[in-house]
PDB file of C-alpha atoms and ligand atoms in Angstrom:
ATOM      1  CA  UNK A 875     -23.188 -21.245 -10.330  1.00  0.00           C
ATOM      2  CA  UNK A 876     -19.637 -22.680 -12.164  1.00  0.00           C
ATOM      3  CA  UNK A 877     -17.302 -21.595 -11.732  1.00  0.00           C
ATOM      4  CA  UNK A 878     -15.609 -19.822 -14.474  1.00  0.00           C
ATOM      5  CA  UNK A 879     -12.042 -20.820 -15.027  1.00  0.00           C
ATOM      6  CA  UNK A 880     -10.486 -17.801 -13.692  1.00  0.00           C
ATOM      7  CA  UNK A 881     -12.375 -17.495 -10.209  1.00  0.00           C
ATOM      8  CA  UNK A 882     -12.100 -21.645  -9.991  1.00  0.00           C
ATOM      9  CA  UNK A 883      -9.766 -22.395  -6.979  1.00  0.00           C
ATOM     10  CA  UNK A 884      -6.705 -23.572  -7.998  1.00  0.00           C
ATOM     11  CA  UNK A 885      -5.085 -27.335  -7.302  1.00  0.00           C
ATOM     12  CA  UNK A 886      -1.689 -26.284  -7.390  1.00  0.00           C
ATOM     13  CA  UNK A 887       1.553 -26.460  -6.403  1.00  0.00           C
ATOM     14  CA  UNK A 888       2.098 -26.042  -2.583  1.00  0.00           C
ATOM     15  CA  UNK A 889       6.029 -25.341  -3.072  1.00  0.00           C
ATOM     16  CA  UNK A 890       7.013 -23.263  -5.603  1.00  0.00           C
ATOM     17  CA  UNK A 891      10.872 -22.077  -5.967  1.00  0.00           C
ATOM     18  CA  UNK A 892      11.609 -19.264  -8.223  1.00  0.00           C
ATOM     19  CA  UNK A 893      15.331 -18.535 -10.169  1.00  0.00           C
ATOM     20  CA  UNK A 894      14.675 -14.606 -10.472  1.00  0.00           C
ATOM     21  CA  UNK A 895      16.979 -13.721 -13.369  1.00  0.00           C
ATOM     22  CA  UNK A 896      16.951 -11.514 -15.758  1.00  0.00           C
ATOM     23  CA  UNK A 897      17.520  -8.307 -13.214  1.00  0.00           C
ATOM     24  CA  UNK A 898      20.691  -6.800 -15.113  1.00  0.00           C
ATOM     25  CA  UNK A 899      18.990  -6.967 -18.856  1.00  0.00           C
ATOM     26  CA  UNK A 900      16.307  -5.122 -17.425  1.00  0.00           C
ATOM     27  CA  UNK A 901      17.828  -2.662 -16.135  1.00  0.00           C
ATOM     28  CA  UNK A 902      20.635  -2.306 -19.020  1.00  0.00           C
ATOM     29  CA  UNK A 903      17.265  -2.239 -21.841  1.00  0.00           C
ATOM     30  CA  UNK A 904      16.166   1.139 -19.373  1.00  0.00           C
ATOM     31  CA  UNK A 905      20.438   2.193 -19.598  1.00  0.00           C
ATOM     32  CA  UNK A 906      20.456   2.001 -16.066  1.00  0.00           C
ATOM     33  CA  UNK A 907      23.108  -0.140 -13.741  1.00  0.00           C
ATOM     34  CA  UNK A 908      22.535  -3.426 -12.999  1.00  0.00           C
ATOM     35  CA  UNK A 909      21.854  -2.551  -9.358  1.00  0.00           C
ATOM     36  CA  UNK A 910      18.913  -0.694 -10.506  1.00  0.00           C
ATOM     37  CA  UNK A 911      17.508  -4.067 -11.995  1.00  0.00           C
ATOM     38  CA  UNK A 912      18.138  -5.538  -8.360  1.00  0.00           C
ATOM     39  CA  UNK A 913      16.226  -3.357  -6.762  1.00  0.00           C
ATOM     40  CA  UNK A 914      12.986  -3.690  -8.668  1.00  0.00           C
ATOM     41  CA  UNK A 915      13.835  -7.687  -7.845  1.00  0.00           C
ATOM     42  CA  UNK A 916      13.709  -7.396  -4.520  1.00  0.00           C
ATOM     43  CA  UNK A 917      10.041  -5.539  -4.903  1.00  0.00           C
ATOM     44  CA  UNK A 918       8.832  -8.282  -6.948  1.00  0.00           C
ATOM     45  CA  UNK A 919       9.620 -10.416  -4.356  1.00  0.00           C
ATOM     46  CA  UNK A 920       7.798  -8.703  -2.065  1.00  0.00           C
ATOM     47  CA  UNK A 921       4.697  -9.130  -4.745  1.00  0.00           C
ATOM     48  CA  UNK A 922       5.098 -12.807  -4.979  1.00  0.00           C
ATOM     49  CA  UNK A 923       4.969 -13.159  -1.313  1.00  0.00           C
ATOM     50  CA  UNK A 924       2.180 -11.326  -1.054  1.00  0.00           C
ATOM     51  CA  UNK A 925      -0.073 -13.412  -3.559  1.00  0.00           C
ATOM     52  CA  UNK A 926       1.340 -16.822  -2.031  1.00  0.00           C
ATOM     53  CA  UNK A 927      -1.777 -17.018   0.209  1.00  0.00           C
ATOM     54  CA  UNK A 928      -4.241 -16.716  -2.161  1.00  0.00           C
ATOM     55  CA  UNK A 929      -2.616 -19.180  -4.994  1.00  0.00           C
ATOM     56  CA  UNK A 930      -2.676 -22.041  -1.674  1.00  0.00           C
ATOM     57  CA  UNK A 931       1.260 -21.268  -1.730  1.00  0.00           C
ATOM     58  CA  UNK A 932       2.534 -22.548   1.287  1.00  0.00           C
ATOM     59  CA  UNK A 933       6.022 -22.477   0.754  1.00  0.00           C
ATOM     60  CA  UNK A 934       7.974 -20.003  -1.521  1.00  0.00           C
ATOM     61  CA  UNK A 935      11.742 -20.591  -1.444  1.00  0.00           C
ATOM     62  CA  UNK A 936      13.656 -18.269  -3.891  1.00  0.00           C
ATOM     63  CA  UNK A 937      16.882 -18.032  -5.212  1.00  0.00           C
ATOM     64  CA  UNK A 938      18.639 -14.480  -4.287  1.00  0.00           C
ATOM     65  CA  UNK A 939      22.775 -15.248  -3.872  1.00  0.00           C
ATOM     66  CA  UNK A 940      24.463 -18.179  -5.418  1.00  0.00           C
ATOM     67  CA  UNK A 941      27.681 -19.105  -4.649  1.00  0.00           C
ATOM     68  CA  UNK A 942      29.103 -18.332  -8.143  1.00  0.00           C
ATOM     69  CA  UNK A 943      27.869 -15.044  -7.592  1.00  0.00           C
ATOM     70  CA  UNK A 944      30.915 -13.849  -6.307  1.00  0.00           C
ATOM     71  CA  UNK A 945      32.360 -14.191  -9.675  1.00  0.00           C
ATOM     72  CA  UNK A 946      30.941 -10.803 -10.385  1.00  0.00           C
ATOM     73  CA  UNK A 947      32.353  -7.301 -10.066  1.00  0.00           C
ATOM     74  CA  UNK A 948      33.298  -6.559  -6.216  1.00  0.00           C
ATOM     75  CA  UNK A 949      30.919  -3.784  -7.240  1.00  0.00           C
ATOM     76  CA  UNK A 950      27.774  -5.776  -7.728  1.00  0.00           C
ATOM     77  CA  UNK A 951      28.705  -8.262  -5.086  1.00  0.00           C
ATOM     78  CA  UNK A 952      28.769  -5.006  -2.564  1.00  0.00           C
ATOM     79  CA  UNK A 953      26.065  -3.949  -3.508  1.00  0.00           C
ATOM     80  CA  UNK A 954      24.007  -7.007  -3.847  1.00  0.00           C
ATOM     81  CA  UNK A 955      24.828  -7.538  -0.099  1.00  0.00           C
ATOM     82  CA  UNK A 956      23.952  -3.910   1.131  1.00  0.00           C
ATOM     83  CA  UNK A 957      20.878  -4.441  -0.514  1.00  0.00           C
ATOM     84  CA  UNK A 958      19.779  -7.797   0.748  1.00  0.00           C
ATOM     85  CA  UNK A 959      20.426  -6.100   4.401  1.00  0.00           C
ATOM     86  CA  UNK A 960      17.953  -3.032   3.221  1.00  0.00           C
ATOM     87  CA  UNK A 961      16.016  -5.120   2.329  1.00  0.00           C
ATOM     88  CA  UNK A 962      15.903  -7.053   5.533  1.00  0.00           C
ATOM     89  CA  UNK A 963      15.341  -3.867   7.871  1.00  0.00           C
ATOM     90  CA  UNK A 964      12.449  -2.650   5.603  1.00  0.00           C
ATOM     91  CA  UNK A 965      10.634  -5.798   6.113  1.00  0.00           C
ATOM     92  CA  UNK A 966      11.054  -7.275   9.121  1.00  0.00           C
ATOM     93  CA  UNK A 967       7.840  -5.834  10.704  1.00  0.00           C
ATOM     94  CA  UNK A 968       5.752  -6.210   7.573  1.00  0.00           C
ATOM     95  CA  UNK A 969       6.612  -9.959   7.352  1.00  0.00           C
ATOM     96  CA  UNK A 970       6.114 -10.490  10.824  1.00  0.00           C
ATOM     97  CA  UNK A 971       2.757  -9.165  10.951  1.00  0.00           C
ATOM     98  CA  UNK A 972       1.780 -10.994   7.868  1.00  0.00           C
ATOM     99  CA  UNK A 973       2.171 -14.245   9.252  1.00  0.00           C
ATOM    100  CA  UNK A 974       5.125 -14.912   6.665  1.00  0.00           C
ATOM    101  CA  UNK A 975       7.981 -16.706   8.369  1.00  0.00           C
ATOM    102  CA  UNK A 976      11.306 -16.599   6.894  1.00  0.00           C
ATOM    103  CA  UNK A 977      14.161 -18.748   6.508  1.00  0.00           C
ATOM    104  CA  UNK A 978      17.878 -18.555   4.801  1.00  0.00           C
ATOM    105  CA  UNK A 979      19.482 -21.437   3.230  1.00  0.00           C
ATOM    106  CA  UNK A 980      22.953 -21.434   2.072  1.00  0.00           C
ATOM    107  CA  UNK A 981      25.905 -21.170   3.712  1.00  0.00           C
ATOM    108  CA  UNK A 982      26.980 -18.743   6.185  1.00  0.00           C
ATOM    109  CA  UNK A 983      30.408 -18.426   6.437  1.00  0.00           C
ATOM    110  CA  UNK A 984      31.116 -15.972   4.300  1.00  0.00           C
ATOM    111  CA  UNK A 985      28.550 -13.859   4.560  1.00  0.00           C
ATOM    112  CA  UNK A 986      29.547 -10.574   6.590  1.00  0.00           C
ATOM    113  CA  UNK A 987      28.588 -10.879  10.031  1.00  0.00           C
ATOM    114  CA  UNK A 988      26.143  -7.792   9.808  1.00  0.00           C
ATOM    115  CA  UNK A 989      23.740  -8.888   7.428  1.00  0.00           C
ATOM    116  CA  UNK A 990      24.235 -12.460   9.265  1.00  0.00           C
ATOM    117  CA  UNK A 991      23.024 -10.634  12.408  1.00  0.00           C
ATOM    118  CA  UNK A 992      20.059  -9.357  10.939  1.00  0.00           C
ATOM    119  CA  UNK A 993      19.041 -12.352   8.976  1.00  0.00           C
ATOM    120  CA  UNK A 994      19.157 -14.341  12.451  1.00  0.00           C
ATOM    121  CA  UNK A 995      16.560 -11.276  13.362  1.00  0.00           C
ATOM    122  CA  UNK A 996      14.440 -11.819  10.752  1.00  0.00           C
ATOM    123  CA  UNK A 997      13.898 -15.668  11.324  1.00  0.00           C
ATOM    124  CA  UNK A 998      13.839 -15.221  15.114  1.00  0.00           C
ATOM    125  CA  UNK A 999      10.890 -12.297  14.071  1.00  0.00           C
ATOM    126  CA  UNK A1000       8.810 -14.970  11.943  1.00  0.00           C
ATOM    127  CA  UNK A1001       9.366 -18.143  13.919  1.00  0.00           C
ATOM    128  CA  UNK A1002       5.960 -18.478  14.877  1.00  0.00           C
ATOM    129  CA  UNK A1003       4.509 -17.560  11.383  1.00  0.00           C
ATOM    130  CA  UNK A1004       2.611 -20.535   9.923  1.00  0.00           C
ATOM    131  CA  UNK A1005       0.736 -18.617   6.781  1.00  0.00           C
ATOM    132  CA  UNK A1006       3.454 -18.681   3.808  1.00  0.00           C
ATOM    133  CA  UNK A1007       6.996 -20.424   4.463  1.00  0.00           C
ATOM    134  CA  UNK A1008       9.411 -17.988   2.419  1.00  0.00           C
ATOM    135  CA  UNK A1009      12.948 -19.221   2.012  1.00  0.00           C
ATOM    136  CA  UNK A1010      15.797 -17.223   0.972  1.00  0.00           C
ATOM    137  CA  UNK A1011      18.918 -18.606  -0.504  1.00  0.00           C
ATOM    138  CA  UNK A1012      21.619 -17.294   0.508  1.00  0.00           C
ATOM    139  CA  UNK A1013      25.315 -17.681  -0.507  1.00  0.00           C
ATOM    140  CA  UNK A1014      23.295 -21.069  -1.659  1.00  0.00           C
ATOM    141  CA  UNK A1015      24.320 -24.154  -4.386  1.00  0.00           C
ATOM    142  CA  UNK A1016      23.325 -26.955  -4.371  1.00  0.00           C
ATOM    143  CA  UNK A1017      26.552 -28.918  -4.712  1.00  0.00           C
ATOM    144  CA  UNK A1018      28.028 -26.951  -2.107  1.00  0.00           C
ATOM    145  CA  UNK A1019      24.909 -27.752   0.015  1.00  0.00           C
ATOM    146  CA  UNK A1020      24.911 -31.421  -0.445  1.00  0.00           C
ATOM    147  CA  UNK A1021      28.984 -31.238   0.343  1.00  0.00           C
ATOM    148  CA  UNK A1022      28.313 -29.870   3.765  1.00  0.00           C
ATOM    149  CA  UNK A1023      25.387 -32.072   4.601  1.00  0.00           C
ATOM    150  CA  UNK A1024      27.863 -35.090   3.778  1.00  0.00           C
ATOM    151  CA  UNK A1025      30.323 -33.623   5.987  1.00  0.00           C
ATOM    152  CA  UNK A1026      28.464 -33.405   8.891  1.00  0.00           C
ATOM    153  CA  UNK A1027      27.329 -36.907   7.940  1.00  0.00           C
ATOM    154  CA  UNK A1028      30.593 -38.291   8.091  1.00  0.00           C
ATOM    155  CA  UNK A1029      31.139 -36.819  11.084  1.00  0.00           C
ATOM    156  CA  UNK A1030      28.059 -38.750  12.487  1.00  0.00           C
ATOM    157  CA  UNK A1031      29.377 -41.660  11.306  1.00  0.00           C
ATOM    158  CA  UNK A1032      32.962 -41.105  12.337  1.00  0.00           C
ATOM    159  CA  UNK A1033      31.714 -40.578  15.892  1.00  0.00           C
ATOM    160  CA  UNK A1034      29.273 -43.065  16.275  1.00  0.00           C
ATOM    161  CA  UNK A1035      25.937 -41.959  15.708  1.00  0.00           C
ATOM    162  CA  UNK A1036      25.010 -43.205  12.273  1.00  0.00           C
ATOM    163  CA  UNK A1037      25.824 -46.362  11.023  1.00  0.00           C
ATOM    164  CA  UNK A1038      26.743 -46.512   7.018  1.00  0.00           C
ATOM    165  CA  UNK A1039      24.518 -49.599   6.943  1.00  0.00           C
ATOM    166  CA  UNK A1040      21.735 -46.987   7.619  1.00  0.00           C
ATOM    167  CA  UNK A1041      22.544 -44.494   4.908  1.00  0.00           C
ATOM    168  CA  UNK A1042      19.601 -44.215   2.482  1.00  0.00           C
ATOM    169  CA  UNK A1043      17.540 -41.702   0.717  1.00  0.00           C
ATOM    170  CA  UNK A1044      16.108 -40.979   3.683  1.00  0.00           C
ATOM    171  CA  UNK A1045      19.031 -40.016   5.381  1.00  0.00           C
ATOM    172  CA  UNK A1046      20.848 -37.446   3.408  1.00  0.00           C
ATOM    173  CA  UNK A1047      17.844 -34.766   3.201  1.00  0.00           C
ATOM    174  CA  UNK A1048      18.160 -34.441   7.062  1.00  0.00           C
ATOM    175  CA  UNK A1049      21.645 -32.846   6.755  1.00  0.00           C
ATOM    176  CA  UNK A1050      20.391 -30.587   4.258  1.00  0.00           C
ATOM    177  CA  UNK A1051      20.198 -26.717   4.722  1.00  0.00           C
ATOM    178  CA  UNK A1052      15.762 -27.503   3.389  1.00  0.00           C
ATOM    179  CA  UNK A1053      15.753 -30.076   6.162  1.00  0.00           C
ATOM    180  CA  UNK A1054      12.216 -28.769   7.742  1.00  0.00           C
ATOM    181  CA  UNK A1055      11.189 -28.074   3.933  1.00  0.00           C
ATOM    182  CA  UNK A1056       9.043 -30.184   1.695  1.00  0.00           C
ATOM    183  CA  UNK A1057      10.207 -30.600  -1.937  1.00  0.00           C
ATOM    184  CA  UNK A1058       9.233 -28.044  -4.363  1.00  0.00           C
ATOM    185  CA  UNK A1059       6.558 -29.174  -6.977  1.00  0.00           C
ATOM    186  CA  UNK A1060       7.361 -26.317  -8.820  1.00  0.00           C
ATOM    187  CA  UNK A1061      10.245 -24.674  -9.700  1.00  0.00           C
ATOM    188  CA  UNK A1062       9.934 -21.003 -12.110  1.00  0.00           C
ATOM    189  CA  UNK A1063      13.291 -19.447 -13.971  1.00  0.00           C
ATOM    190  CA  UNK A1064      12.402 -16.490 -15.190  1.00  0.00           C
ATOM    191  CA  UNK A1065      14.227 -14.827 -18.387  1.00  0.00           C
ATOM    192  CA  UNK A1066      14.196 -16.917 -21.029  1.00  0.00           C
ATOM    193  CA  UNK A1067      17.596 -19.450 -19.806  1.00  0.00           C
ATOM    194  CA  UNK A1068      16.543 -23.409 -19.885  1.00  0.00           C
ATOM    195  CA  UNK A1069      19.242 -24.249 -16.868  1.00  0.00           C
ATOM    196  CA  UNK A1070      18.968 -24.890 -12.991  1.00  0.00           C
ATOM    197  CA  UNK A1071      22.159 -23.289 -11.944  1.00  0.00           C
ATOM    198  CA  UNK A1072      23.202 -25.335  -8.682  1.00  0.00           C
ATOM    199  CA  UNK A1073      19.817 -24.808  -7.063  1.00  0.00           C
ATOM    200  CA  UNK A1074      18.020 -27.591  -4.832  1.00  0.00           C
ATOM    201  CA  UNK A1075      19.504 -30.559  -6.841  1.00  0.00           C
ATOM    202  CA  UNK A1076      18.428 -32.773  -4.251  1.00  0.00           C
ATOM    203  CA  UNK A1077      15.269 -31.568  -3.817  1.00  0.00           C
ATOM    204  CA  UNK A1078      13.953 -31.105  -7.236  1.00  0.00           C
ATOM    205  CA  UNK A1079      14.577 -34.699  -8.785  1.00  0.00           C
ATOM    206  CA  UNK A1080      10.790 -34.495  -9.445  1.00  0.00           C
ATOM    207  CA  UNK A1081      10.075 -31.105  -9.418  1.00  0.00           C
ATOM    208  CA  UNK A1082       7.903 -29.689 -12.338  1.00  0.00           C
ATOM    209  CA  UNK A1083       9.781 -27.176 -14.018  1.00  0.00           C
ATOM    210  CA  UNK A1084       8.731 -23.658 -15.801  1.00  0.00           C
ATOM    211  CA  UNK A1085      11.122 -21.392 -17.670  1.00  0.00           C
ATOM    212  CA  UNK A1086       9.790 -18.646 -18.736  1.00  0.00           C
ATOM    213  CA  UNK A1087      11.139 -15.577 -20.809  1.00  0.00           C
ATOM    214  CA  UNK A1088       9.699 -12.558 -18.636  1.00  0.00           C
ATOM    215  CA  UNK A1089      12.469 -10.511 -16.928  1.00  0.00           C
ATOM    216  CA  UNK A1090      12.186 -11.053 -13.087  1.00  0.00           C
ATOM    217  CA  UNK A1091      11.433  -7.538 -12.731  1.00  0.00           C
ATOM    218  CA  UNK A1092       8.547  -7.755 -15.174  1.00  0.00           C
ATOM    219  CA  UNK A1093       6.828 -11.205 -13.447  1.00  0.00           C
ATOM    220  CA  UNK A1094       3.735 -10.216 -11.861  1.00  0.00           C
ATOM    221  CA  UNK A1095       1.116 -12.178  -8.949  1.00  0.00           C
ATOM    222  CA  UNK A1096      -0.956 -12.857 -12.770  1.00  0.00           C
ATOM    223  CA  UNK A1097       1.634 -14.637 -14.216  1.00  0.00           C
ATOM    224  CA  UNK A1098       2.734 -16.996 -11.481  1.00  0.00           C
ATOM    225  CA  UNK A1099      -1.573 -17.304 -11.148  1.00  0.00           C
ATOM    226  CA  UNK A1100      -0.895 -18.759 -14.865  1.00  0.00           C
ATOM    227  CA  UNK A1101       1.660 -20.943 -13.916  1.00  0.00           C
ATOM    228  CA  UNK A1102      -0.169 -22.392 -10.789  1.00  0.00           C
ATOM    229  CA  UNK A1103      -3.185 -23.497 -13.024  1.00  0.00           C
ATOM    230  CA  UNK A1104      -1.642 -24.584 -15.538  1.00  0.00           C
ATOM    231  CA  UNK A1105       0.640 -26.968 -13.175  1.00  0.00           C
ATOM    232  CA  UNK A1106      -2.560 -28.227 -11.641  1.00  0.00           C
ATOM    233  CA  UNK A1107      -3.720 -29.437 -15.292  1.00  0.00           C
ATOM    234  CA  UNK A1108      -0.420 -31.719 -15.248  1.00  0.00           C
ATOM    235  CA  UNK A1109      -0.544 -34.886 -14.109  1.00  0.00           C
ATOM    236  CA  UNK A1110       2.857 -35.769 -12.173  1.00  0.00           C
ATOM    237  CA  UNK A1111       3.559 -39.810 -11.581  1.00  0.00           C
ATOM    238  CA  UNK A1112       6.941 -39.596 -10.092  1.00  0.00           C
ATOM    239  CA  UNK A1113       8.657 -42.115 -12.459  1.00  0.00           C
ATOM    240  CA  UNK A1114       5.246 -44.773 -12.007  1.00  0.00           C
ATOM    241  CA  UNK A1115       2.508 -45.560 -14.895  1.00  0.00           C
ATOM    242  CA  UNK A1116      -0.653 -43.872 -15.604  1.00  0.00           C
ATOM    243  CA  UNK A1117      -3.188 -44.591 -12.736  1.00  0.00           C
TER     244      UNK A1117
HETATM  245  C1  FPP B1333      19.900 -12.675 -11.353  1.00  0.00           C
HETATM  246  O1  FPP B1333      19.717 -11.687 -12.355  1.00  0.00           O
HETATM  247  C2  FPP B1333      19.588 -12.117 -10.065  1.00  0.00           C
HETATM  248  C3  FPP B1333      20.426 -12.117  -8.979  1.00  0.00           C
HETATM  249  C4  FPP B1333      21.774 -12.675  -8.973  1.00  0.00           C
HETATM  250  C5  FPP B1333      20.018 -11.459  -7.735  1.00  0.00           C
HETATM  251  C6  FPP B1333      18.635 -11.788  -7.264  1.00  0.00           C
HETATM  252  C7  FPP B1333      18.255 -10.757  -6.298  1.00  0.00           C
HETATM  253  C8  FPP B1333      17.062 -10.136  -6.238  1.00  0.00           C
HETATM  254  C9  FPP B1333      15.913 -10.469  -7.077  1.00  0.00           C
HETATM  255  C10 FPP B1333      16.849  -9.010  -5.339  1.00  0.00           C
HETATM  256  C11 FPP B1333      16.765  -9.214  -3.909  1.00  0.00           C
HETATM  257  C12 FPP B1333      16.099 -10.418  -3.381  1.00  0.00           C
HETATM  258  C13 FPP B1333      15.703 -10.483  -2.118  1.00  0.00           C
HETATM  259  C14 FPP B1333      15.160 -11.733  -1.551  1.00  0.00           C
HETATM  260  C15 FPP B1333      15.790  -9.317  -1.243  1.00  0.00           C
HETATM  261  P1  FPP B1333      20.973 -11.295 -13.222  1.00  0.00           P
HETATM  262  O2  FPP B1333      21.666 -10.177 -12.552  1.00  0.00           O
HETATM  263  O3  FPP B1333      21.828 -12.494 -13.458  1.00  0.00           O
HETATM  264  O4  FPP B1333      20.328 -10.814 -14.550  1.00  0.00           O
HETATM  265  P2  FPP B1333      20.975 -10.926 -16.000  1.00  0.00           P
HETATM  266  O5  FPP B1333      21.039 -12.392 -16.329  1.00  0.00           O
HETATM  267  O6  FPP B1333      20.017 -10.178 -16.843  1.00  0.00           O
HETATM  268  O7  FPP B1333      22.319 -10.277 -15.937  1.00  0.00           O
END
């Protein structure tokens, strides 16, 4: 029998990264505080994830914390970070038995050492999860990312491990926080803004990108479906001609 178009399986993109914005106009269109919008994020996250397997979604890295994101009221921030350690507690088991493991990129530093705790718990939890990667970034940008990378590559250098002769293209992506991570073929920013925002600069020189104007809150397993199929109509050549 053929397959009709919606039950054909889908060649599509095996890393997709997600911007989820559009969290505080959602919840300021209902009147409610911005937190409120948050917290229907963080269940559409918990959507996505779940539909990864089925779309042949092996890795899903997505964008929770930036580091520009402390610009925002102390308010927010606080509450922002209580929720991301909610968040963590409520799923730990659930991930764990669904073969999801999970990973945080971004820097660490200033992150309060509770929620640091329990993040460390959560990817100790999933190590041995192989079904759907899911990456969380963290306190992540991607200048800041590729500043630390250098500086621990300098450091190699200084002290005799790495020769500059040998720095290439090849070189830089193992300092970086993505190290174990393939590129993303995809990358999805949901409400409406055309802009990357500091995330995975490196690692999405070729990247196909979406922007799209549904809300985060509002983006269902159906649309990112949408998006998988039609990436897998495109035809990516990564800068060479036509074959
Ligand atoms: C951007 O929307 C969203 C954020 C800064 C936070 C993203 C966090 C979540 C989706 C929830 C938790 C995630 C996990 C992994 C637990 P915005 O506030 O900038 O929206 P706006 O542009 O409408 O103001």
């Amino acid at each position: 029998m053929p397959d009709t178009p919606h039950t054909a399986p889908i060649d599509g993109p095996h890393h997709v990264a997600i911007i989820m914005d559009g969290n505080g106009r959602w919840a300021q269109a209902r009147g409610r505080p911005r937190l409120f919008g948050h917290q229907a994020g963080a269940r559409r996250v918990r959507d996505v994830v779940e539909a990864c397997p089925g779309l042949g979604i092996k890795y899903l890295t997505v964008f929770a914390f930036s580091t520009e994101n402390w610009k925002r009221t102390q308010a927010e921030v606080a509450g922002l970070m209580s929720l991301f350690k909610r968040y963590i507690i409520k799923e730990t088991k659930t991930l764990a038995q669904n073969g999801i493991r999970v990973r945080f990129i971004g820097d660490r530093l200033r992150l309060d050492s509770k929620l640091v705790d329990l993040m460390d718990t959560l990817e100790e939890a999933t190590k041995g999860n192989d079904l759907v990667h899911l990456t969380i970034a963290l306190n992540y940008g991607g200048r800041d990312e590729v500043a630390r990378a250098t500086k621990r590559l300098a450091l190699d250098v200084a002290e005799g491990r790495l020769r500059p002769e040998d720095v290439d293209e090849e070189t830089l992506p193992k300092y970086l926080d993505t190290h174990v991570l393939p590129d993303p073929d995809l990358v999805i920013r949901t409400s409406g803004e055309a802009r990357i925002s500091n995330f995975l600069l490196w690692q999405s020189a070729y990247s196909e990108y979406e922007f799209i104007d549904t809300l985060w809150p509002d983006f269902t397993a159906e649309e990112l479906e949408r998006l998988c199929r039609s990436y897998g109509a495109r035809d990516r050549r990564f800068g060479a001609i036509p074959a």
